[in-house]
PDB file of C-alpha atoms and ligand atoms in Angstrom:
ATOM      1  CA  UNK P   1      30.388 146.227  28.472  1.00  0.00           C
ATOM      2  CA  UNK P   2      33.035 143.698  27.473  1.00  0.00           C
ATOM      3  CA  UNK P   3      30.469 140.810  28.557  1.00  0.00           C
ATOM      4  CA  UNK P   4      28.088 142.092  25.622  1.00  0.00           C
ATOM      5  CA  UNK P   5      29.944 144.126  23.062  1.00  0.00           C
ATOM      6  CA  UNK P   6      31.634 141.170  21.330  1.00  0.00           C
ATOM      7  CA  UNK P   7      33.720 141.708  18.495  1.00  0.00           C
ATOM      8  CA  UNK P   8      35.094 137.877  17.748  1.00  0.00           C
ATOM      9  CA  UNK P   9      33.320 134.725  17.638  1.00  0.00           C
ATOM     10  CA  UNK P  10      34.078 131.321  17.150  1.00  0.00           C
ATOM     11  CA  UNK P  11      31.578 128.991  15.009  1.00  0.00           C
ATOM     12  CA  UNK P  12      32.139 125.408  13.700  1.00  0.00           C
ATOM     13  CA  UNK P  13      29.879 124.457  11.074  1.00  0.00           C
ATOM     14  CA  UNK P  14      27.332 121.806  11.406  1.00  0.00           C
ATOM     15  CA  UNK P  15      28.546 118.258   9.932  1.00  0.00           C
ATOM     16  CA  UNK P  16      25.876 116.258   8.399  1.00  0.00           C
ATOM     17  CA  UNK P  17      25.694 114.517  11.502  1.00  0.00           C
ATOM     18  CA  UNK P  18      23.931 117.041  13.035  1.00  0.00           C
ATOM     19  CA  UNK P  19      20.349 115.017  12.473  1.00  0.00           C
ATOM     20  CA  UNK P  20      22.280 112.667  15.491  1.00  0.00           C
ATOM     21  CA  UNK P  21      21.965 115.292  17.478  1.00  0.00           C
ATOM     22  CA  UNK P  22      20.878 114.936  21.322  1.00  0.00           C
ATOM     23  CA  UNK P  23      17.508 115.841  21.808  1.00  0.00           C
ATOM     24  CA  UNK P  24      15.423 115.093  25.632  1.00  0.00           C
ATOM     25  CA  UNK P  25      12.397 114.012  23.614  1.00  0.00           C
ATOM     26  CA  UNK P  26      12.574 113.201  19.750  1.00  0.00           C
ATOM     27  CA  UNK P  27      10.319 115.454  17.229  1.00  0.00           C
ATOM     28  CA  UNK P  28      11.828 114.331  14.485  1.00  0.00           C
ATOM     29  CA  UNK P  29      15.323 114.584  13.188  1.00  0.00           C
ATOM     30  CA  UNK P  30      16.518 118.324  11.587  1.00  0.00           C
ATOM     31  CA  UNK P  31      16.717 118.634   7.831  1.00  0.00           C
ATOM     32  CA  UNK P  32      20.379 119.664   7.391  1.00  0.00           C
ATOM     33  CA  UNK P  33      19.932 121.600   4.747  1.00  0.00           C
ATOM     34  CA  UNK P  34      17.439 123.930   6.804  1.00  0.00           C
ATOM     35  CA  UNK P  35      19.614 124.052   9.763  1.00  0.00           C
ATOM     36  CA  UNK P  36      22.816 124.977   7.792  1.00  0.00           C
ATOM     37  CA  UNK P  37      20.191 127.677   6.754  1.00  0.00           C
ATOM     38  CA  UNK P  38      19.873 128.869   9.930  1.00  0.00           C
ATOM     39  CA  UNK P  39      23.389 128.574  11.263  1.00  0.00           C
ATOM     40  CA  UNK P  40      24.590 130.784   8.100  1.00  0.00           C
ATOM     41  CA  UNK P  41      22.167 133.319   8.982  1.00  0.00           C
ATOM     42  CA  UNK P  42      23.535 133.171  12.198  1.00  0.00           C
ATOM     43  CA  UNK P  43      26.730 133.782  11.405  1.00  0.00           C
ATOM     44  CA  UNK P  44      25.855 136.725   8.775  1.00  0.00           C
ATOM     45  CA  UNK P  45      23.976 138.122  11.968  1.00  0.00           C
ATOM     46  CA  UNK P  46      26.340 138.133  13.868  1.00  0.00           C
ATOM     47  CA  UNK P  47      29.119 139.515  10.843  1.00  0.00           C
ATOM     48  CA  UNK P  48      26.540 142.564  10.623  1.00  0.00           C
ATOM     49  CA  UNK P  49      26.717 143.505  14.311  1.00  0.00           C
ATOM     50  CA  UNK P  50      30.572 144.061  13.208  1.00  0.00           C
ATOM     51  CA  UNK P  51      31.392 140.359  14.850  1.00  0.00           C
ATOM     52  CA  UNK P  52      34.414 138.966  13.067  1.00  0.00           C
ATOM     53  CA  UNK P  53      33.677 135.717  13.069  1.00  0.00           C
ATOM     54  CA  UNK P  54      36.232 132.338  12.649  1.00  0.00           C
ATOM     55  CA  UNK P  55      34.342 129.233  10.947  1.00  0.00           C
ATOM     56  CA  UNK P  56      36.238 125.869  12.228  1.00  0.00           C
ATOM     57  CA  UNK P  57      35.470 122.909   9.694  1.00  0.00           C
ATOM     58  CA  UNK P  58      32.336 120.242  10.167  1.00  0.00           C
ATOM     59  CA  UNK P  59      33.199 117.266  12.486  1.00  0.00           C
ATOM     60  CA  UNK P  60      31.266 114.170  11.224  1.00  0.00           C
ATOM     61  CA  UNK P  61      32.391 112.153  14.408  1.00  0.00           C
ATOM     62  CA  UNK P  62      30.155 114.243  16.745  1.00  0.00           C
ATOM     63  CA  UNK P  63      26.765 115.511  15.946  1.00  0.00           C
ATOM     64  CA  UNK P  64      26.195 117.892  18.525  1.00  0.00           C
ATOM     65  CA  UNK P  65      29.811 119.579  17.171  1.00  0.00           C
ATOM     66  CA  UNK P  66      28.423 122.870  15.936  1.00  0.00           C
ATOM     67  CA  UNK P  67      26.870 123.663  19.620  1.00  0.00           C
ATOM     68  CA  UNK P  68      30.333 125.118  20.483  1.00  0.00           C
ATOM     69  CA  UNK P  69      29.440 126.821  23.286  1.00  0.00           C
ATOM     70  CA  UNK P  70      29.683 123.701  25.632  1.00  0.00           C
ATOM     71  CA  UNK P  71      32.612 123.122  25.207  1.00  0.00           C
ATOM     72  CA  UNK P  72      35.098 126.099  26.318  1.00  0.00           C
ATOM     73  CA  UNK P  73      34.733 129.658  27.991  1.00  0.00           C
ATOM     74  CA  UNK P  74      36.510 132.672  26.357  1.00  0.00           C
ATOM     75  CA  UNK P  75      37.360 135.867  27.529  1.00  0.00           C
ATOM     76  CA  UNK P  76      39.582 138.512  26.707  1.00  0.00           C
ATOM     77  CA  UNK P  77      42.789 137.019  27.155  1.00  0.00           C
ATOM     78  CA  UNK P  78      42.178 134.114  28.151  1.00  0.00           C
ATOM     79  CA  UNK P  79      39.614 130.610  27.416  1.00  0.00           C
ATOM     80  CA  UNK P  80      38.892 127.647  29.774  1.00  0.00           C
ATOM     81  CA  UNK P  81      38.690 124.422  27.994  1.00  0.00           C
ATOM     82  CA  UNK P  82      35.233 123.038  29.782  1.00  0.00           C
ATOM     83  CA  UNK P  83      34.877 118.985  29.937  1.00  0.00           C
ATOM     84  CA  UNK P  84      31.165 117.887  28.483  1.00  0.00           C
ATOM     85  CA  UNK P  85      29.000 116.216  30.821  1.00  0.00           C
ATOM     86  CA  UNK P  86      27.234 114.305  27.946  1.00  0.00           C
ATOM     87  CA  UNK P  87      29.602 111.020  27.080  1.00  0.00           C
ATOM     88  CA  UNK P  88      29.419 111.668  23.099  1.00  0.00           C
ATOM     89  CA  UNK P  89      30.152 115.198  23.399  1.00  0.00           C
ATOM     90  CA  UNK P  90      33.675 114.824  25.523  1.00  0.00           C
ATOM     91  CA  UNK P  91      36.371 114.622  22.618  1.00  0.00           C
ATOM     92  CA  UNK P  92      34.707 117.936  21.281  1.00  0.00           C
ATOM     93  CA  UNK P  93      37.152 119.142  23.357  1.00  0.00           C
ATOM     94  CA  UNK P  94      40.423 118.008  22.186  1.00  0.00           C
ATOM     95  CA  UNK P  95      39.036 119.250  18.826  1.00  0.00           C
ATOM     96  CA  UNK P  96      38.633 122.577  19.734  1.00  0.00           C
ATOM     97  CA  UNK P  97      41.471 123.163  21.839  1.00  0.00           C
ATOM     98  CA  UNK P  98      44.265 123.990  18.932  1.00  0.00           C
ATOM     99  CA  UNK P  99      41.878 126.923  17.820  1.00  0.00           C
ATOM    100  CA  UNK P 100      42.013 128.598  21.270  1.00  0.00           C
ATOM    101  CA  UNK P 101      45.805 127.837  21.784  1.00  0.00           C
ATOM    102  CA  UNK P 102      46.382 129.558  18.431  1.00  0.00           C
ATOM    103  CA  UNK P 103      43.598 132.552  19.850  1.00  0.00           C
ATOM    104  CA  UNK P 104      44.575 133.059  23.557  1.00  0.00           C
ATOM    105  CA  UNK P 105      46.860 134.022  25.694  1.00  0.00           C
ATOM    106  CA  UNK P 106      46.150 131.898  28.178  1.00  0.00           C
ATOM    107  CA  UNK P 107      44.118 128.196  27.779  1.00  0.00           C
ATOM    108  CA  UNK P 108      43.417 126.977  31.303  1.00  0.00           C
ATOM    109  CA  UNK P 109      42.565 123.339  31.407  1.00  0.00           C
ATOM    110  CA  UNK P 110      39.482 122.111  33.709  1.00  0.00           C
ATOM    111  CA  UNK P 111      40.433 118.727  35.386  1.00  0.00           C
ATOM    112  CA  UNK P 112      37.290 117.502  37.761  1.00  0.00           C
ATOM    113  CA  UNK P 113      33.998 117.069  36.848  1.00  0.00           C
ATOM    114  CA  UNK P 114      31.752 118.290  34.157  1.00  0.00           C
ATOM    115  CA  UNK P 115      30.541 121.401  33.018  1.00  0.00           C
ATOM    116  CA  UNK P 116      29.289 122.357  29.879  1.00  0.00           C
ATOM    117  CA  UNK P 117      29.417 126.504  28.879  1.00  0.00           C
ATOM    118  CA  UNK P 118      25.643 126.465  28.187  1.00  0.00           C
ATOM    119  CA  UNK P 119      25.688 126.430  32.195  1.00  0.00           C
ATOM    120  CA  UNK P 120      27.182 129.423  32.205  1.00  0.00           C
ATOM    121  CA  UNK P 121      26.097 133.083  31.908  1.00  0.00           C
ATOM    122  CA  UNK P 122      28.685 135.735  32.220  1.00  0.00           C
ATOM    123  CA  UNK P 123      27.787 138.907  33.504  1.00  0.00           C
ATOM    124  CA  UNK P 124      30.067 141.976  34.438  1.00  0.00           C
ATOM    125  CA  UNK P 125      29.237 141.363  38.279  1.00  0.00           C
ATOM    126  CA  UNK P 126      30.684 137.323  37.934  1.00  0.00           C
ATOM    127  CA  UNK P 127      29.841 134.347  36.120  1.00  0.00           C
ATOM    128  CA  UNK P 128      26.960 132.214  37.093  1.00  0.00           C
ATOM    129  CA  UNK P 129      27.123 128.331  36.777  1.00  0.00           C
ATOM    130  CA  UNK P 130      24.005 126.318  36.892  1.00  0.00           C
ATOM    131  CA  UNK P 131      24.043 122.354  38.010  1.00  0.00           C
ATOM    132  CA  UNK P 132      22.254 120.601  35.601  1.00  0.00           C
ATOM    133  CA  UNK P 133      21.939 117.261  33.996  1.00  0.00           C
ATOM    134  CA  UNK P 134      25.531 118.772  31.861  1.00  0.00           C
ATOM    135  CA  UNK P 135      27.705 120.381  35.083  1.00  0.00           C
ATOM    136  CA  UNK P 136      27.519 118.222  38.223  1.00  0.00           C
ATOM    137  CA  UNK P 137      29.131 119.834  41.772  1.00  0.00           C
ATOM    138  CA  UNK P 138      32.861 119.117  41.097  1.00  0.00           C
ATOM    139  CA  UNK P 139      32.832 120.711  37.696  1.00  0.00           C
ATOM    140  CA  UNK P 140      31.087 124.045  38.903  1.00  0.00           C
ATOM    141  CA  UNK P 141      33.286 123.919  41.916  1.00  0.00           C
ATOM    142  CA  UNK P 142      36.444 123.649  39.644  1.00  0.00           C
ATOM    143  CA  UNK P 143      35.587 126.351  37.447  1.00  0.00           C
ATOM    144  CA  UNK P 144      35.073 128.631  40.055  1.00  0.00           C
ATOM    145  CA  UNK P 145      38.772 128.109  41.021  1.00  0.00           C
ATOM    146  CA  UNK P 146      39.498 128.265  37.527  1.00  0.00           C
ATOM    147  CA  UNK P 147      37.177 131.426  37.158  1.00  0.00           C
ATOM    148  CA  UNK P 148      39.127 133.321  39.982  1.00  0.00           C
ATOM    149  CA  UNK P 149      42.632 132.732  38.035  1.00  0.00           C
ATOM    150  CA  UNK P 150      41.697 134.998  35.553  1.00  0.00           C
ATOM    151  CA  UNK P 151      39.620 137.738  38.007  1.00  0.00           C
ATOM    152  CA  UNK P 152      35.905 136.334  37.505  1.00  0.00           C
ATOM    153  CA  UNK P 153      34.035 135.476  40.425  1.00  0.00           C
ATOM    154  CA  UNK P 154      31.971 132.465  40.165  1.00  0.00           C
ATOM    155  CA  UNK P 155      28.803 131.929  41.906  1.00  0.00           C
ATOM    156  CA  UNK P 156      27.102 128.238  41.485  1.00  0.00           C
ATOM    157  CA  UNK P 157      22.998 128.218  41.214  1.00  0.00           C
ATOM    158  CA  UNK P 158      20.772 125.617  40.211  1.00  0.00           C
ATOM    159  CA  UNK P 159      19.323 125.284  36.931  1.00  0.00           C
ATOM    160  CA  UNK P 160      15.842 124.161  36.707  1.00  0.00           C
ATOM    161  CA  UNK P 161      14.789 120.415  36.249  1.00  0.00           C
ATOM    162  CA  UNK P 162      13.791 119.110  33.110  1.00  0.00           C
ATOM    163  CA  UNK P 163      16.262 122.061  31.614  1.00  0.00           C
ATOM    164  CA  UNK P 164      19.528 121.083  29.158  1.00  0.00           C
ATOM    165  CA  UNK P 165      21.481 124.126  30.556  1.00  0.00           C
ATOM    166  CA  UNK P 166      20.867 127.093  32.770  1.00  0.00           C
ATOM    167  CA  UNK P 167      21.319 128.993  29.367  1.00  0.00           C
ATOM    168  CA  UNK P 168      18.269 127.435  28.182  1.00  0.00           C
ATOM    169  CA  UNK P 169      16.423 129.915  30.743  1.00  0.00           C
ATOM    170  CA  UNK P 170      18.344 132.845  30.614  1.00  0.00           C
ATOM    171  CA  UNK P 171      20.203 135.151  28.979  1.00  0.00           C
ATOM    172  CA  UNK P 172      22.062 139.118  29.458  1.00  0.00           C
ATOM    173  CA  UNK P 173      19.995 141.558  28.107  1.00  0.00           C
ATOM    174  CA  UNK P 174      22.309 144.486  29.440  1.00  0.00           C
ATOM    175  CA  UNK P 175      24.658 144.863  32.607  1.00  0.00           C
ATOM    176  CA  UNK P 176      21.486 145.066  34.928  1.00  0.00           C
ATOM    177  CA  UNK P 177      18.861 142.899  33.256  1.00  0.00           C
ATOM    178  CA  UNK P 178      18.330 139.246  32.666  1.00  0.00           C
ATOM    179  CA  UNK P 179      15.567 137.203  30.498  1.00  0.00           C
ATOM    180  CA  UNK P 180      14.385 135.112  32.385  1.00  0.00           C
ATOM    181  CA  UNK P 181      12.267 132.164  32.494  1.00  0.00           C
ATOM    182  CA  UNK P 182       9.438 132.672  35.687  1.00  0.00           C
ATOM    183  CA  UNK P 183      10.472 128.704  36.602  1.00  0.00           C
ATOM    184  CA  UNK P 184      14.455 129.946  36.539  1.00  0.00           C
ATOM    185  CA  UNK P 185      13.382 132.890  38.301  1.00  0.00           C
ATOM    186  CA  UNK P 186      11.450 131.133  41.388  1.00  0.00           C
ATOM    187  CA  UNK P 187      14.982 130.316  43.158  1.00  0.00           C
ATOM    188  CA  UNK P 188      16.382 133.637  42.646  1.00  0.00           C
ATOM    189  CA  UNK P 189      19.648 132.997  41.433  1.00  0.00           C
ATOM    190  CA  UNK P 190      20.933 136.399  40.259  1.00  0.00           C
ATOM    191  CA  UNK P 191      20.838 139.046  43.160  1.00  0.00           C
ATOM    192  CA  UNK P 192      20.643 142.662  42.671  1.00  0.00           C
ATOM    193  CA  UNK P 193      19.928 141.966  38.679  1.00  0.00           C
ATOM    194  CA  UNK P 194      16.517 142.977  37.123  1.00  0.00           C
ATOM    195  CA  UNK P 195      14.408 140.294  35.628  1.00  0.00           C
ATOM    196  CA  UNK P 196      12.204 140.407  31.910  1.00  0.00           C
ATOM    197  CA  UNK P 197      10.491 137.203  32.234  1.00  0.00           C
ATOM    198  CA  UNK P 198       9.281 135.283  29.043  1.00  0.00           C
ATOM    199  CA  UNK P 199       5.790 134.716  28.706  1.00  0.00           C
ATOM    200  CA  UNK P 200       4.619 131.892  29.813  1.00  0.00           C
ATOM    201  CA  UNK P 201       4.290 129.180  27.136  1.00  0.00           C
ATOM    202  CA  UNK P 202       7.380 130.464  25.652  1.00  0.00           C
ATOM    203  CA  UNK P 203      10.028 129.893  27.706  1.00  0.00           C
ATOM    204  CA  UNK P 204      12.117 128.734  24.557  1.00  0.00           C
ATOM    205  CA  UNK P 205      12.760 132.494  23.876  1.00  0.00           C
ATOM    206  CA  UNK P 206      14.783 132.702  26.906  1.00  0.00           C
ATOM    207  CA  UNK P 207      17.723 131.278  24.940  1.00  0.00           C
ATOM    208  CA  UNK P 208      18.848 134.723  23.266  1.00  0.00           C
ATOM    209  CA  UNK P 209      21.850 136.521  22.718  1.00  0.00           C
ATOM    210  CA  UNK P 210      23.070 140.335  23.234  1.00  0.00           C
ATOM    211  CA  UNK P 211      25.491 140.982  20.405  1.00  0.00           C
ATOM    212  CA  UNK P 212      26.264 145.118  20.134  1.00  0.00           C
ATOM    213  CA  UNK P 213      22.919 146.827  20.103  1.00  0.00           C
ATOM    214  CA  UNK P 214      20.772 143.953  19.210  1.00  0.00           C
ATOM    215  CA  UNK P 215      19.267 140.781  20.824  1.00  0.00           C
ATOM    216  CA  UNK P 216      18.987 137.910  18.966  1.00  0.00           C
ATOM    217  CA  UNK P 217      15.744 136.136  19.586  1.00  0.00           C
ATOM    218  CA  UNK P 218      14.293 132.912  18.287  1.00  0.00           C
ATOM    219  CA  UNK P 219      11.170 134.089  15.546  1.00  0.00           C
ATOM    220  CA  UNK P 220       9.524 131.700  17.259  1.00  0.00           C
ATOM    221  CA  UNK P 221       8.318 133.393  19.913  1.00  0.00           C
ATOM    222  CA  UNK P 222       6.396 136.886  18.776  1.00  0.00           C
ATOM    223  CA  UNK P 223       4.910 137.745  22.358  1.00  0.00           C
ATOM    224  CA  UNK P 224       8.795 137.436  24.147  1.00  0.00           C
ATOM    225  CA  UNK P 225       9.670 139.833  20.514  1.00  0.00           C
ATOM    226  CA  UNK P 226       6.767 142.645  21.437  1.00  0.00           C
ATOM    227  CA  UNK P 227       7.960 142.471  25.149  1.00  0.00           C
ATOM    228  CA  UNK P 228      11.214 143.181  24.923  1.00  0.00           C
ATOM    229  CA  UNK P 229      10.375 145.342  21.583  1.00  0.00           C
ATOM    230  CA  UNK P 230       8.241 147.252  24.442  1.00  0.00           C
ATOM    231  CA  UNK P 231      11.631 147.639  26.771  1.00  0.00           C
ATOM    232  CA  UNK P 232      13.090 149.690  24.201  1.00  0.00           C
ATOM    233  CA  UNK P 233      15.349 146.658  23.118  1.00  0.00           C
ATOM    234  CA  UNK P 234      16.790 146.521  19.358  1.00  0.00           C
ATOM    235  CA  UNK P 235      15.341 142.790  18.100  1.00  0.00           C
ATOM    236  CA  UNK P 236      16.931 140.653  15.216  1.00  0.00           C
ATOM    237  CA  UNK P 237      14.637 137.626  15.087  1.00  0.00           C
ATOM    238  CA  UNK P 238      16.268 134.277  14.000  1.00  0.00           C
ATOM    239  CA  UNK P 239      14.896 131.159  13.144  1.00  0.00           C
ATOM    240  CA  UNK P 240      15.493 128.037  15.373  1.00  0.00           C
ATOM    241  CA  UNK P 241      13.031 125.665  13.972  1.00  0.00           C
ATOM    242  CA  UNK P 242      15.846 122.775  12.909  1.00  0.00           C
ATOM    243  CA  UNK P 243      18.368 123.401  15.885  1.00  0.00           C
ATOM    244  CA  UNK P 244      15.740 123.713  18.696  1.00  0.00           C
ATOM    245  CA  UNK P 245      14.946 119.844  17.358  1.00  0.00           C
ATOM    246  CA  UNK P 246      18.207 119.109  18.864  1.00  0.00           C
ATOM    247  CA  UNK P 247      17.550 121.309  22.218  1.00  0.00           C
ATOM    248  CA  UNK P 248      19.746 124.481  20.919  1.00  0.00           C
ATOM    249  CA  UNK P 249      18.852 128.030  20.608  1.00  0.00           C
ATOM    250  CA  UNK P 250      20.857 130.732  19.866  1.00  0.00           C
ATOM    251  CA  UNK P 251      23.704 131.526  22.292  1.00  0.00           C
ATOM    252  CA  UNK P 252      24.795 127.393  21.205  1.00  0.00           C
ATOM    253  CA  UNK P 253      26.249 128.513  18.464  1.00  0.00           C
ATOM    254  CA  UNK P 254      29.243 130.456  19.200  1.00  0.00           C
ATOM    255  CA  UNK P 255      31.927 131.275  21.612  1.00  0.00           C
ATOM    256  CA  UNK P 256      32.065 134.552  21.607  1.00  0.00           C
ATOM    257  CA  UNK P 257      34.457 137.510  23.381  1.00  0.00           C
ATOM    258  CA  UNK P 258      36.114 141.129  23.372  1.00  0.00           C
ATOM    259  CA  UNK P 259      39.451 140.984  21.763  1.00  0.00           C
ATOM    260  CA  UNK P 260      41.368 144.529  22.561  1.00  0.00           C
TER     261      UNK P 260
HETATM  262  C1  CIR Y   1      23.112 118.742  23.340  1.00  0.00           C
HETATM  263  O1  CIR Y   1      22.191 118.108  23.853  1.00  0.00           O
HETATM  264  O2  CIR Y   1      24.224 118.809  23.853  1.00  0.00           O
HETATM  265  C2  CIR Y   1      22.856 119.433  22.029  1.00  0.00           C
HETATM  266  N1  CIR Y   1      21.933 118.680  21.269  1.00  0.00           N
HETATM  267  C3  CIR Y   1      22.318 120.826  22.252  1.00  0.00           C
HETATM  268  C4  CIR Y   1      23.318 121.727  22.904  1.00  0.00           C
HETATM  269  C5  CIR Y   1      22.788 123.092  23.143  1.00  0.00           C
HETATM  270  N2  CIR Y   1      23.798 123.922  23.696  1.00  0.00           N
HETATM  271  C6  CIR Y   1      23.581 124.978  24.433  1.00  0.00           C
HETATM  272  O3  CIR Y   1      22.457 125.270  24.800  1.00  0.00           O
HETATM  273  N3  CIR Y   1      24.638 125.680  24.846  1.00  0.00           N
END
């Protein structure tokens, strides 16, 4: 269980830059105010599901600063610092690094390529890295090398086009099951796992997050809710409205591991 049952969590709270944010196609810039809303509701969510949970400071140089996730992989033990493939997200990095130094035992450092965490979904059986517009061949192929340093085998599958980050299609429901998107689920990337697709129309939802008992899901999406309601899953719904502006849902937010 130590890929669901998270008890730290890393958060960096969203600078008033955040209306910068990258976004594919441009609906309007979030209201800062509302989207602080919903990362602090976020974070409280995640404190009530027994998550302690470290709040770095606001970055006003980059926008997209508060999407953490991109940026490093943690595990017990041990973190990867990842290299952005977006150009204004690279020195997000450096920034981040001192808080996992001062966290982990180990910080492995990713030299080649580019891959960004949202491209990656860890799972008990190994951690699954999606090429996308974000991770290109050399990064996946270095972080599987990196991946096997610390006992995680990596396994490289293709996100869909048109998609930020594999993430944005999928997420762990429990050690067997995925949420899927159907167009994620077309090329079959996750073997032996059992697929809960998202309705069509609402792919969006597939951007949710296990934490203890519950899943997070975006409020957004009421049929994925009553699905997975139906599966016997516990739901806390979440609202997304200013972050998914900038292309984020909920796993975005946080780095997030076991400490023993
Ligand atoms: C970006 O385009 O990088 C940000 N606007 C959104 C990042 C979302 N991150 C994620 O899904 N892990």
């Amino acid at each position: 269980m130590g890929d669901l049952n998270f008890n730290r969590a890393i958060v960096r709270t969203a600078p008033r830059a955040a209306v910068n944010g990258l976004r594919a196609v441009d609906v309007g810039a979030p209201d800062i105010d509302a989207l602080r809303r919903e990362q602090n509701a976020y974070i409280a969510a995640l404190q009530s599901a027994d998550v302690t949970v470290s709040v770095l400071p606001p970055l006003e140089a980059y926008p997209d600063s508060l999407f953490v996730e991109d940026v490093a992989l943690v595990f017990t033990g041990a973190a990867i610092l990842l290299r952005p493939g977006a150009p204004t997200r690279r020195g997000e990095a450096a920034e981040i690094a001192p808080a996992l130094e001062r966290t982990f035992e180990r910080v492995l450092l990713f030299e080649t390529g580019t891959a960004e965490g949202g491209d990656v979904l860890t799972t008990p059986r190994g951690v699954y890295i999606g090429l996308s517009g974000r991770t290109n061949a050399a990064g996946a192929e270095a972080l599987v090398g990196l991946l096997a340093q610390i006992g995680r085998p990596g396994f490289v599958v293709q996100a869909p086009p048109d998609v930020l980050h594999l993430k944005s299609d999928c997420a762990l429901l429990d050690e067997e099951t995925i949420l899927c998107t159907a167009r994620l689920a077309a090329s079959e990337p996750f073997p032996g796992f059992r697929l809960l697709l998202t309705p069509e129309g609402e792919e969006g939802a597939a951007n949710a997050l296990r934490v203890g008992g519950e899943v997070f899901l975006s409020d957004a999406y009421p049929r994925t809710v009553e699905r997975l309601a139906a599966e016997g899953y516990a739901i806390k719904p979440l609202a997304t409205h200013e972050i998914a502006k900038v292309d984020a849902g909920l796993s975005c937010m946080s780095l997030r591991w076991r400490d023993l």
